[in-house]
Coordinates of C-alpha atoms and ligand atoms in Angstrom, one line a residue:
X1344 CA 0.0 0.0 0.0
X1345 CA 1.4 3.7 -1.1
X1346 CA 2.0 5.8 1.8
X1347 CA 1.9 9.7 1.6
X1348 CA 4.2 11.1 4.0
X1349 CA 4.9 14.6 5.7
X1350 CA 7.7 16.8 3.6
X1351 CA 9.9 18.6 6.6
X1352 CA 12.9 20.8 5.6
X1353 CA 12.6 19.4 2.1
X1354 CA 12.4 15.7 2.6
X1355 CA 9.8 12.9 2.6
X1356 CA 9.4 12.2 6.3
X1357 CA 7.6 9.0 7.8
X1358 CA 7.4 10.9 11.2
X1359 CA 6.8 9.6 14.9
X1360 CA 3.2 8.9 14.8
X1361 CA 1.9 5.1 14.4
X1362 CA -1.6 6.3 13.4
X1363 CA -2.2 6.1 9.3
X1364 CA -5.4 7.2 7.5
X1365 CA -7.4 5.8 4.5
X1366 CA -7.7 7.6 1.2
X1367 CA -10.1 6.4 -0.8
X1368 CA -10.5 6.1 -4.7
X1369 CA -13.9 7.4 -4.2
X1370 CA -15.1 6.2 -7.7
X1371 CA -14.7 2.4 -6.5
X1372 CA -15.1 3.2 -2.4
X1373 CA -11.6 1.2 -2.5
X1374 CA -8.7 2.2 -0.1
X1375 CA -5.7 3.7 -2.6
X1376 CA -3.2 4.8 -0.2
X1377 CA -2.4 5.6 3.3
X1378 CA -1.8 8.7 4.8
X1379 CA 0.8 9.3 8.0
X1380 CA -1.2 11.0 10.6
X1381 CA 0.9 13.2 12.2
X1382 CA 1.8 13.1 16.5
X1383 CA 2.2 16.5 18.1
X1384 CA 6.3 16.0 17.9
X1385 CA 5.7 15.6 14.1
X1386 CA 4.1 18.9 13.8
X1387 CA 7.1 21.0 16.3
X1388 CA 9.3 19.2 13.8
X1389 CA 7.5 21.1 10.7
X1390 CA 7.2 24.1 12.6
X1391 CA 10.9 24.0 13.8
X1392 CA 11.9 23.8 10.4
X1393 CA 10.0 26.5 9.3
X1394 CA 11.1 28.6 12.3
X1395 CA 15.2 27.9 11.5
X1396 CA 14.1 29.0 7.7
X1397 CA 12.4 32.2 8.5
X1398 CA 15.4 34.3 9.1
X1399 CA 17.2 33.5 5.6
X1400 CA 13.9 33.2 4.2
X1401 CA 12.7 37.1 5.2
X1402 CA 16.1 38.4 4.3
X1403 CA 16.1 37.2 0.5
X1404 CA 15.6 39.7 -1.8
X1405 CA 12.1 40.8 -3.2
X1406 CA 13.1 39.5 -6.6
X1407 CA 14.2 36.7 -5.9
X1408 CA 11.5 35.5 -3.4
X1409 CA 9.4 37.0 -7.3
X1410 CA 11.4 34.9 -9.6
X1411 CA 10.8 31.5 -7.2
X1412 CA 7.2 32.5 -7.4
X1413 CA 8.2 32.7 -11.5
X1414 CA 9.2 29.2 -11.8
X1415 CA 7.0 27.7 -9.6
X1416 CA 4.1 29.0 -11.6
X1417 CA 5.9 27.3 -15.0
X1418 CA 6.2 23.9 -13.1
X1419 CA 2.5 24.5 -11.9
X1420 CA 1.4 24.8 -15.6
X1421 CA 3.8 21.8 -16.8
X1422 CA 2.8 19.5 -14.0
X1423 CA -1.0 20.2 -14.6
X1424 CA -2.4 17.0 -16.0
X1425 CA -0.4 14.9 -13.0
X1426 CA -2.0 17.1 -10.2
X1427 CA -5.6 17.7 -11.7
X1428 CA -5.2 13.7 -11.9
X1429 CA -4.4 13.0 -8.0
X1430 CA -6.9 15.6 -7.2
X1431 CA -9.6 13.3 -9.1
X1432 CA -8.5 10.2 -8.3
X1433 CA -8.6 11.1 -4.3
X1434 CA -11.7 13.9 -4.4
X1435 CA -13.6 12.4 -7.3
X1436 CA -14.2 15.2 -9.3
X1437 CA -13.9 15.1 -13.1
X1438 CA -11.2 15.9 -15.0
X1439 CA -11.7 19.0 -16.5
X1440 CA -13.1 20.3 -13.3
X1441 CA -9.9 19.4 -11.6
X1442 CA -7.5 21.0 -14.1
X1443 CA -10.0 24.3 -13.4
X1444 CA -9.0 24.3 -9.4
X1445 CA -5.5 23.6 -10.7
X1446 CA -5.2 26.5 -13.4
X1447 CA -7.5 28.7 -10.3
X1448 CA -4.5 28.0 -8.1
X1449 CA -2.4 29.0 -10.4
X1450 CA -3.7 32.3 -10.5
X1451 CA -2.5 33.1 -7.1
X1452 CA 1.5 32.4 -8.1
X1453 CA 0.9 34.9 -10.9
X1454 CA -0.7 37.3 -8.4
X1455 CA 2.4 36.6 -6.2
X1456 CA 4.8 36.8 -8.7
X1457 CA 4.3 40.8 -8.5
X1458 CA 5.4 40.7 -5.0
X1459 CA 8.0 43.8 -5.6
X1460 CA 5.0 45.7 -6.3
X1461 CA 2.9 44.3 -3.7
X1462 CA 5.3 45.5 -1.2
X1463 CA 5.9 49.2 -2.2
X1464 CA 5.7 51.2 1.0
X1465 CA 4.7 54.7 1.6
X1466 CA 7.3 58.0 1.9
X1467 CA 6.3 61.4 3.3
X1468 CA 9.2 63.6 2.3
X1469 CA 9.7 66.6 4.8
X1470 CA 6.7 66.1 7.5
X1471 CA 8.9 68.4 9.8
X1472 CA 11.9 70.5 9.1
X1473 CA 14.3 67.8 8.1
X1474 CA 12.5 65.0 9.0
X1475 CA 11.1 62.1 6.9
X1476 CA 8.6 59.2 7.4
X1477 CA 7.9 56.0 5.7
X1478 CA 6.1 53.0 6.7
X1479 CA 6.7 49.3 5.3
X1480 CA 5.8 46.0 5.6
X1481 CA 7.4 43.2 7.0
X1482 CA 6.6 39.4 7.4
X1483 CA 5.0 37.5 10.8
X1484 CA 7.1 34.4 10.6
X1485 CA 6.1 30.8 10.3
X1486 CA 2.5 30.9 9.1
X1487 CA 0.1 27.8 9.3
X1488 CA -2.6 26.6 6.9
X1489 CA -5.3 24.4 7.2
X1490 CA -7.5 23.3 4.4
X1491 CA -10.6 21.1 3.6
X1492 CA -11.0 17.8 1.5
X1493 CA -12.7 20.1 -1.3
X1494 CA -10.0 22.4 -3.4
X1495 CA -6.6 19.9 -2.3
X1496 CA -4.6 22.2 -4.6
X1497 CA -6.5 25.2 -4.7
X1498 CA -7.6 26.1 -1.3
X1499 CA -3.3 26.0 -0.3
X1500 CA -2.5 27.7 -3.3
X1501 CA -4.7 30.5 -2.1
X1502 CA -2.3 30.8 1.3
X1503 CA 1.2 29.7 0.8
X1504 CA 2.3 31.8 -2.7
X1505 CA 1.3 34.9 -1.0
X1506 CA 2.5 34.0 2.8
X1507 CA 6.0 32.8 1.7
X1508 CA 6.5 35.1 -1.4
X1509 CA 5.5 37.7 1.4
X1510 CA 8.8 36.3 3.4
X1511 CA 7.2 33.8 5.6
X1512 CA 8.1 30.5 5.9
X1513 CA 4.8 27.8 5.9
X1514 CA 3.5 25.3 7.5
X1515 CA 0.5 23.2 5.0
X1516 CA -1.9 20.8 7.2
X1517 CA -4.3 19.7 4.2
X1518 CA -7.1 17.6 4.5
X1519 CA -6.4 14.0 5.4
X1520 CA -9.5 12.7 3.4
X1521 CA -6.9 14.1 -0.7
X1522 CA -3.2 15.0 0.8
X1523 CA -1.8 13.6 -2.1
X1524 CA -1.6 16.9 -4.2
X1525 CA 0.5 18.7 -1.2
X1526 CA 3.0 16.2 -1.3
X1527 CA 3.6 16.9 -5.3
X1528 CA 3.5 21.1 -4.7
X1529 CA 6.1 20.9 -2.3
X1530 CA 8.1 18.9 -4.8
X1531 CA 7.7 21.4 -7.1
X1532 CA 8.6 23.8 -4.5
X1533 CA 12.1 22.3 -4.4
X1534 CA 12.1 22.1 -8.3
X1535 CA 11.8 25.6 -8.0
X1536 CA 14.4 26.5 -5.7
X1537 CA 12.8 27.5 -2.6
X1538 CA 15.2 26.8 0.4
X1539 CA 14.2 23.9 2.8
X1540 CA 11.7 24.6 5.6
X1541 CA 10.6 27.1 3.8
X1542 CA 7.3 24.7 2.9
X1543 CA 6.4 22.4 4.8
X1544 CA 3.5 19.7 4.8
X1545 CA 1.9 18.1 7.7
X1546 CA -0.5 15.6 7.2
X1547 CA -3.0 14.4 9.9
X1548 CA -6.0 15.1 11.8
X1549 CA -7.0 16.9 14.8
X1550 CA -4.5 16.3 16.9
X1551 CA -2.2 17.9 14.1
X1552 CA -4.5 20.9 14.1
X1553 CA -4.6 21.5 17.9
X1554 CA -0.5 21.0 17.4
X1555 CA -0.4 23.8 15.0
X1556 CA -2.7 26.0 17.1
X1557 CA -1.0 25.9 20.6
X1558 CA 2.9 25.7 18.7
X1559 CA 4.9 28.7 20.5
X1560 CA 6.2 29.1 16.6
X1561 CA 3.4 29.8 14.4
X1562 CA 2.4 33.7 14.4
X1563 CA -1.0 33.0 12.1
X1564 CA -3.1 30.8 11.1
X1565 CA -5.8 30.7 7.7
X1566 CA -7.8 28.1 8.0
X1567 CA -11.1 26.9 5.3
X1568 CA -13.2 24.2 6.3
X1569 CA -16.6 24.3 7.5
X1570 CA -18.1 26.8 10.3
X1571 CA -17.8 24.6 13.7
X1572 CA -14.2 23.8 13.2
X1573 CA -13.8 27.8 11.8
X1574 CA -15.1 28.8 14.8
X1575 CA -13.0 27.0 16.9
X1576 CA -9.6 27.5 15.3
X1577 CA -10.3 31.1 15.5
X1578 CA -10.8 31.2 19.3
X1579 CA -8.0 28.7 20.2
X1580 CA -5.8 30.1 17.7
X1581 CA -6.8 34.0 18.8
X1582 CA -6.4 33.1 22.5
X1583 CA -2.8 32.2 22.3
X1584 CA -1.8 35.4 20.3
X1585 CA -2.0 34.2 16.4
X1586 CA -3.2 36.4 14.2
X1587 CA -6.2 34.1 12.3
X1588 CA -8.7 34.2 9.4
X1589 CA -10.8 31.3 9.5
X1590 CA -13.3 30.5 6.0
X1591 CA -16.3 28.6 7.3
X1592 CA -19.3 26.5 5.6
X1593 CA -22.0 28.1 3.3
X1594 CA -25.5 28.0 2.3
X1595 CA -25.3 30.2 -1.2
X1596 CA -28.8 31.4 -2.7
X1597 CA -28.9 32.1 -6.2
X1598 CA -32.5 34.5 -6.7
X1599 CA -34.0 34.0 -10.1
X1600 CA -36.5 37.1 -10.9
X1601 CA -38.9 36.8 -13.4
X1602 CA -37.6 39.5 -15.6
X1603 CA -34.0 36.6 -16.1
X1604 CA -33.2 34.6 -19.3
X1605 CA -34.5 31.8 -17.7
X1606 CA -32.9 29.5 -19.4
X1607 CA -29.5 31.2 -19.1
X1608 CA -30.5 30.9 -15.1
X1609 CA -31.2 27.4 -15.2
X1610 CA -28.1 26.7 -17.6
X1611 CA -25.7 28.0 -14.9
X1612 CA -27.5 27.1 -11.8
X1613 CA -27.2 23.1 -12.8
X1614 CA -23.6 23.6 -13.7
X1615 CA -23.5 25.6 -10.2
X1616 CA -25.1 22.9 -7.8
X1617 CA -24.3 19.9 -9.2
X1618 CA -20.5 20.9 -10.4
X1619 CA -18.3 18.6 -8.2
X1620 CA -21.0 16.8 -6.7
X1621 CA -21.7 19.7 -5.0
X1622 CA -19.1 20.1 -3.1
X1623 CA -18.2 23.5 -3.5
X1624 CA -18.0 26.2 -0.8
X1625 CA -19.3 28.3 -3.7
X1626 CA -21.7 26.0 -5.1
X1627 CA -25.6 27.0 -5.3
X1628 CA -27.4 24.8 -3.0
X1629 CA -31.2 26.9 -2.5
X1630 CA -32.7 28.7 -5.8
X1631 CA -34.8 31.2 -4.5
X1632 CA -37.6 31.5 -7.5
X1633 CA -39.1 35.2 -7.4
X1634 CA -43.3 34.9 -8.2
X1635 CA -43.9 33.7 -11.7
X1636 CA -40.4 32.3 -12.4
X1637 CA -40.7 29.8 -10.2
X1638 CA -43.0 27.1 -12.1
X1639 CA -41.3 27.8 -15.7
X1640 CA -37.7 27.3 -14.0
X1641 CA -38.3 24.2 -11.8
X1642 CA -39.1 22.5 -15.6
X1643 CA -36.4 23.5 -17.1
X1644 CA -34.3 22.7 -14.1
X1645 CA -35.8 19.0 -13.7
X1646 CA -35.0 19.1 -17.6
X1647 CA -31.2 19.6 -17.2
X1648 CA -30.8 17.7 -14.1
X1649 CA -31.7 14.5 -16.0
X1650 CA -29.3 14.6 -18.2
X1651 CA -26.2 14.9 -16.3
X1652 CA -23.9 12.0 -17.0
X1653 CA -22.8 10.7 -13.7
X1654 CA -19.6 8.7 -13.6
X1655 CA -15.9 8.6 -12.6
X1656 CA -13.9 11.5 -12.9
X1657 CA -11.3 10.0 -15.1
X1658 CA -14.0 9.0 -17.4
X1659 CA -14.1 11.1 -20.8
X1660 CA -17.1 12.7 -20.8
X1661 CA -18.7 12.5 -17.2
X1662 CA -19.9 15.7 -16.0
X1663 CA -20.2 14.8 -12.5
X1664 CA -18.2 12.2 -9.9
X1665 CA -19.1 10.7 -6.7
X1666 CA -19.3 12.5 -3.6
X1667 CA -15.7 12.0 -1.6
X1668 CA -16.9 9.4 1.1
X1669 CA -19.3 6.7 2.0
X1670 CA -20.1 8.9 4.9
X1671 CA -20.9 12.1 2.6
X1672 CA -23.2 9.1 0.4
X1673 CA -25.4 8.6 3.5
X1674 CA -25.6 12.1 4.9
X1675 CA -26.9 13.9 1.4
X1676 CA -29.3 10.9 1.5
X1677 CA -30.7 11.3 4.7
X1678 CA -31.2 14.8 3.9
X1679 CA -33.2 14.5 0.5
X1680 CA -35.1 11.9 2.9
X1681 CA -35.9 14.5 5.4
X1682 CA -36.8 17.4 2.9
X1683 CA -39.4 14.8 1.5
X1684 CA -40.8 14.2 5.0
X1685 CA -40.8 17.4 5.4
X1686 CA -43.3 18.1 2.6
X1687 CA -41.1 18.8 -0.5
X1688 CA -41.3 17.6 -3.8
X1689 CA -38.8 15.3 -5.0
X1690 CA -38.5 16.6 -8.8
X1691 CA -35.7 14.2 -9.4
X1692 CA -34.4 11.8 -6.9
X1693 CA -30.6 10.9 -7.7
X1694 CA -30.6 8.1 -4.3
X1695 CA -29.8 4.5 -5.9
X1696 CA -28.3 5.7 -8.8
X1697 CA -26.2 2.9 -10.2
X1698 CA -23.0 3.7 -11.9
X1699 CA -22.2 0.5 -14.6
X1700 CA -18.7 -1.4 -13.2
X1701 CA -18.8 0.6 -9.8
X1702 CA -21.0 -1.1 -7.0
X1703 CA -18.9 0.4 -4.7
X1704 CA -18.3 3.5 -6.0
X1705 CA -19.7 6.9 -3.6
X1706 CA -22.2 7.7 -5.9
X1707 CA -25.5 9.6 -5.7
X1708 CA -27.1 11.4 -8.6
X1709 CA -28.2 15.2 -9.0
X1710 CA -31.3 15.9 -6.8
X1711 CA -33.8 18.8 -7.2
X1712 CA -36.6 19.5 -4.3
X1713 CA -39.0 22.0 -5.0
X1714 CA -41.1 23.7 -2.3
X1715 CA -38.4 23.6 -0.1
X1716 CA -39.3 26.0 3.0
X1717 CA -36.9 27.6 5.7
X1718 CA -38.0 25.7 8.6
X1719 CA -36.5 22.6 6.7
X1720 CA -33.2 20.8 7.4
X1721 CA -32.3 20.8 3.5
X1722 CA -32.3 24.3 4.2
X1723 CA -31.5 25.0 7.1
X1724 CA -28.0 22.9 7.1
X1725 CA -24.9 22.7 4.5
X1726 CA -25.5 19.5 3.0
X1727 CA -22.1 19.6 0.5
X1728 CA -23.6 17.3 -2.0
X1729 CA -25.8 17.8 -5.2
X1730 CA -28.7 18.8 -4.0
X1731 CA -30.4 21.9 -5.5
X1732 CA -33.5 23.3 -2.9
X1733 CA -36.1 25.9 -4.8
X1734 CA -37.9 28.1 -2.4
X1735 CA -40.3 30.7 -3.8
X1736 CA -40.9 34.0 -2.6
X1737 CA -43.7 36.7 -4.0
X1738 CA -40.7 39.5 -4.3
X1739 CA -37.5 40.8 -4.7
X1740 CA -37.9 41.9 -1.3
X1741 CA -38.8 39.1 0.2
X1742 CA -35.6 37.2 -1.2
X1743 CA -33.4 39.4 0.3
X1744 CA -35.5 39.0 3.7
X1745 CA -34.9 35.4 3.0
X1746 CA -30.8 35.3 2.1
X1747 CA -30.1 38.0 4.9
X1748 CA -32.1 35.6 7.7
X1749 CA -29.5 33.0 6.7
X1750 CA -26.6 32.7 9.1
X1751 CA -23.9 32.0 6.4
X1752 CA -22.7 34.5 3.7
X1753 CA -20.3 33.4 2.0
X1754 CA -21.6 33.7 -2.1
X1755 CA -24.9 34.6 -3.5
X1756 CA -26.0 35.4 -7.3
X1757 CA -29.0 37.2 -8.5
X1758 CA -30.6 36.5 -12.2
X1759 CA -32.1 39.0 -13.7
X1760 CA -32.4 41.3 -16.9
X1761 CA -33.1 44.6 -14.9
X1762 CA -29.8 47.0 -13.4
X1763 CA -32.2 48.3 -10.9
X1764 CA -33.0 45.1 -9.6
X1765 CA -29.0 43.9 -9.9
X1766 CA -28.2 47.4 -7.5
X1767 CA -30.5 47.4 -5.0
X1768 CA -29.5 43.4 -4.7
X1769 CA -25.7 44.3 -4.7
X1770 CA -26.4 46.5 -2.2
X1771 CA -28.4 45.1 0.1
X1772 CA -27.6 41.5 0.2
X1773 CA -25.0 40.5 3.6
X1774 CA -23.2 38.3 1.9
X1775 CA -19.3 39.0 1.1
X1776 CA -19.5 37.4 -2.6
X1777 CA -21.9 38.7 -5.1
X1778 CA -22.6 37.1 -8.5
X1779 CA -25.1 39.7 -11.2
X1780 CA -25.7 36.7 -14.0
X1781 CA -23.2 34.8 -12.6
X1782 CA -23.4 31.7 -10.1
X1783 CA -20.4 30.8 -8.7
X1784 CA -18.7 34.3 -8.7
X1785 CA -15.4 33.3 -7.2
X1786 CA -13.1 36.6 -7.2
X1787 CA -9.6 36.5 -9.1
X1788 CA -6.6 36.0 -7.4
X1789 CA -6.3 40.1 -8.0
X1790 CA -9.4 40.5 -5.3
X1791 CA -9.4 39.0 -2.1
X1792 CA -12.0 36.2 -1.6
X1793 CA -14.2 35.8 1.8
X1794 CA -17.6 35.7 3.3
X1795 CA -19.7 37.2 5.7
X1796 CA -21.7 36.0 9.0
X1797 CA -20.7 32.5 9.9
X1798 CA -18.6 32.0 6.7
X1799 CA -15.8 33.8 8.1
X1800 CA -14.3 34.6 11.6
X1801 CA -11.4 37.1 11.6
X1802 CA -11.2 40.5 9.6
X1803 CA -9.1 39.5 6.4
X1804 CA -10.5 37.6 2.9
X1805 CA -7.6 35.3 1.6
X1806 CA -5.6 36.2 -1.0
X1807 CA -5.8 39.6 -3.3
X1808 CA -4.6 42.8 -1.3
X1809 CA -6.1 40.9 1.9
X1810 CA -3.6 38.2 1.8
X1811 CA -0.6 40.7 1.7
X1812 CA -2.2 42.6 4.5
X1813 CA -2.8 39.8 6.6
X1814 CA 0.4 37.9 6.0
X1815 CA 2.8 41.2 6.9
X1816 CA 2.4 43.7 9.8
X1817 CA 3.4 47.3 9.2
X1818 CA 6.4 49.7 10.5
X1819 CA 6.8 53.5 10.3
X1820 CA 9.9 55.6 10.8
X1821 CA 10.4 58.8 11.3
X1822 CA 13.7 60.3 10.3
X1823 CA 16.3 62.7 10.7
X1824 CA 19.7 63.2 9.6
X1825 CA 20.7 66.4 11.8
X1826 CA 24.1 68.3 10.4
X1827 CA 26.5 68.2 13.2
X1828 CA 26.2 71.9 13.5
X1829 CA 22.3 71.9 13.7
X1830 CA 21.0 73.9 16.8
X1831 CA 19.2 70.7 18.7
X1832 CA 15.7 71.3 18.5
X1833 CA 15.0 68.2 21.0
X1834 CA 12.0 69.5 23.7
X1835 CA 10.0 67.8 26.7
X1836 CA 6.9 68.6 25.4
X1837 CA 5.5 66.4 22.7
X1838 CA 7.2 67.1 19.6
X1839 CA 4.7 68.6 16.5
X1840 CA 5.3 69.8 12.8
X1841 CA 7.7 72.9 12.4
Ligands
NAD2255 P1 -13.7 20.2 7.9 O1 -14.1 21.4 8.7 O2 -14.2 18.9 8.3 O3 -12.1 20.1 7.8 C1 -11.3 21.2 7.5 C2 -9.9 21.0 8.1 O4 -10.1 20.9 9.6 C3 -9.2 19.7 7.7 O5 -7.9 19.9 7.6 C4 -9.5 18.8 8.9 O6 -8.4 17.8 9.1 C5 -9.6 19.7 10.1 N1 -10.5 19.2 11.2 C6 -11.6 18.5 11.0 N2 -12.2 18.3 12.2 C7 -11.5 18.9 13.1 C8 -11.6 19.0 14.5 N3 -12.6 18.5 15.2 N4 -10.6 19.8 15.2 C9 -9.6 20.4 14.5 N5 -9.5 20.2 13.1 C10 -10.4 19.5 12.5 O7 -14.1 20.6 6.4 P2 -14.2 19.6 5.1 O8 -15.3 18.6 5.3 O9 -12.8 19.1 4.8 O10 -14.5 20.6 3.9 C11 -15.8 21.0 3.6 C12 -16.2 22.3 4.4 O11 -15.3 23.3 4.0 C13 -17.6 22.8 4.0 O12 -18.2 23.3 5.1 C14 -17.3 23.9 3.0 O13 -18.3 24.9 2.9 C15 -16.1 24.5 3.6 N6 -15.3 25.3 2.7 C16 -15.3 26.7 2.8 C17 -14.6 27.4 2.0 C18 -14.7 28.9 2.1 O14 -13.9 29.6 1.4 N7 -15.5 29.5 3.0 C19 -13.9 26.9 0.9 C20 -13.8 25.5 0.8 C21 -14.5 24.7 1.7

């Protein structure tokens, strides 16, 4: 059996733990590999590593902490096809849809590639007779991530390109359920140049993650998973001194008012809650169908969700895989099971969906309730799997009633043909990612990304201008280069402007 093991100061490391985990091939429910869990000396190993790097790593030049970011971003574009395929063979997503996380990814090196500007601090020439004052930035230290099973590649490549080409040093615990790709970045890391300890991967499971957040050497902590464990890793990680942003869970409504293309709507809102099984932190989980849009969309909804072509990621031509675990299986079907006791309609049932050659497999097809109401579990709860909930509401107001009652703002999209409509939702909506006509509006690696409410805990969205922010802290100076024959002007009362 293939073991995946921690990388520490640039080498494949077994560790001291005993414990392993299972990753599954999702698409046959058979174990594929095993995964080192880590002990809590394995993770003061990581973190030692990266705490020996940071003093080399901070004092390397701007340009050439830019031209690392350079060449990883080449090896990221040549090594592709190899990563979109672990991603898929351990997640379960198609192919295609794997290569998009890797080439979103991506996008984050480039951003981080133009570090040098990034970094331009401020000068005030002159504020006082002879004296000058400029602030800059400077990096924390060693600087911890923690990511979910859902983005293996993506959801890291949003923290450790801008934390390290920042000056950090970094500390990866990914998801034990796909570690696989982590183990390949920080090869390519190494391909690249980057000095050992500089990157460092973790694997394991809580005990790892309670590791990271009580280590003495870790200064922050970005963490994406869902809202309990957010929640908690930004009070334990807050309470002994880190700085933290911590991405939570989502329930994203997508509004569809009558005036929309409907079929654009229903188009993108299949591709948007059924994409990756679901499984997105941006995926659209509750259409909210505004008076007389509701009947016409639900048919051209249950239209498209019947012909999705369910089966194995690495199979040309599947649209959408199986969900990641036998667990994930059970829990979106108890849910659909409980939104029809509930009293909604069942437009099309995807529980017992066979996929030919793969009894085993985590399948369950594409699911769409109608008359879905808030007081409903389907609603009320993140279900991560592909199931689409319509609710309908008699107005535009009333949808925004509806999405703002919702604990979670992480994404939200509104359909519709009018700009009137499209403002007043922009504005109004609390929810930190807005799509106008588009369903999964995930910002470029240019803008920071984040949500609202219970879908973030801390003040700063990851990556964008947010990431430099929160993965530097500022300094000022005020200067002044007296000449030595200069009457002193020093005072005991607070010095002001002359
Ligand atoms: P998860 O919260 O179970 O796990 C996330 C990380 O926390 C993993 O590394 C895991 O090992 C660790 N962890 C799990 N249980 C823990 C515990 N009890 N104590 C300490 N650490 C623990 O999330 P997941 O199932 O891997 O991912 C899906 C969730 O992530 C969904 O809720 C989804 O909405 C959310 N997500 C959010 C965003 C966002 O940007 N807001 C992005 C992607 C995923």
């Amino acid at each position: 059996m293939r073991t995946i093991e921690h990388w520490i100061a640039g080498k494949h490391v077994t560790g001291a733990g005993m414990r392993r985990g299972s990753v599954y091939d999702p698409a046959t429910g058979q174990v594929q590999a095993e995964v080192v869990l880590a002990e809590p000396a394995d993770v003061a190993a990581a973190t030692g590593a990266a705490a020996e790097a940071f003093p080399a790593w901070a004092a390397t030049s701007v340009t050439a902490r830019s031209r690392l970011m350079f060449r990883l971003r080449d090896l990221l574009e040549r090594y592709e096809d190899d990563l979109a395929a672990v991603v898929s063979s351990e997640h379960g997503k198609v192919l295609d849809d794997a290569r998009g996380e890797v080439v979103r990814g991506r996008e984050v090196v480039e951003f981080a590639c133009g570090i040098p500007q990034l970094l331009k601090g401020e000068y005030s020439d002159s504020v006082s007779t002879g004296v000058d004052s400029y602030s800059f930035r400077q990096p924390l230290g060693v600087v911890a991530g923690i990511t979910p099973f859902n983005f293996p590649i993506m959801v890291p490549l949003w923290m450790h390109p801008v934390a390290i080409a920042c000056g950090n040093t970094f500390v990866l615990k990914p998801s034990e359920r796909d570690p696989g790709a982590s183990d390949l970045v920080a090869e390519l890391y190494a391909e690249a140049g980057l000095p050992e300890g500089v990157f460092n991967v973790v694997h394991g499971d809580k005990v790892a993650v309670d590791a990271v957040l009580a280590s003495p050497d870790v200064s922050a902590v970005s963490f994406v998973g869902s809202t309990p464990i957010a929640r908690y890793v930004h009070g334990r990680a807050s309470a002994t001194g880190k700085r933290v942003q911590a991405l939570g869970g989502a329930k994203n409504h997508a509004v569809v008012m009558p005036d929309a293309d409907l079929d654009l709507a229903a188009d993108h809102l299949v591709a948007a809650g059924y994409g990756s099984a679901g499984q997105r932190c941006m995926a659209i989980s509750a259409v909210v169908a505004v008076g007389p849009a509701a009947d016409v969309l639900v048919a051209k909804l249950a239209e498209r969700t019947k012909e999705i072509r369910v089966a194995p990621g690495s199979e040309p031509g599947a649209q959408m895989g199986p969900v990641v675990t036998a667990e994930a299986k059970e829990r979106v079907s108890r849910y659909v099971a409980e939104g029809e006791a509930a009293g909604a309609a069942v437009v099309v049932d995807g529980r017992g969906l066979e996929v030919p050659g793969h009894p085993g497999g985590f399948f369950i097809g594409p699911t769409l309730l109608d008359g879905v109401t808030p007081d409903m579990s389907v609603y009320t709860d993140e279900i991560f799997g592909p199931v689409l909930s319509v609710l309908r509401v008699p107005s535009l107001a009333s949808a925004l009633d509806l999405v703002n009652a919702n604990p979670y703002g992480n994404g939200t999209a509104v359909f519709t043909s009018s700009g009137e409509v499209a403002r007043t939702f922009q504005r109004q909506v609390s929810v930190g990612m807005i799509g106008i006509n588009v369903p999964i509006p995930v910002p470029m690696a240019f803008h920071s990304f984040g949500g609202w409410k219970d879908s973030l805990f801390g003040d700063h969205h990851v990556h964008g201008p947010e990431g430099v922010r929160f993965y530097t802290q500022a300094k000022v100076v005020t200067s002044r280069w007296p000449h030595v024959a200069e009457e002193s002007l020093a005072q005991l009362n607070f010095p002001t402007s002359r």
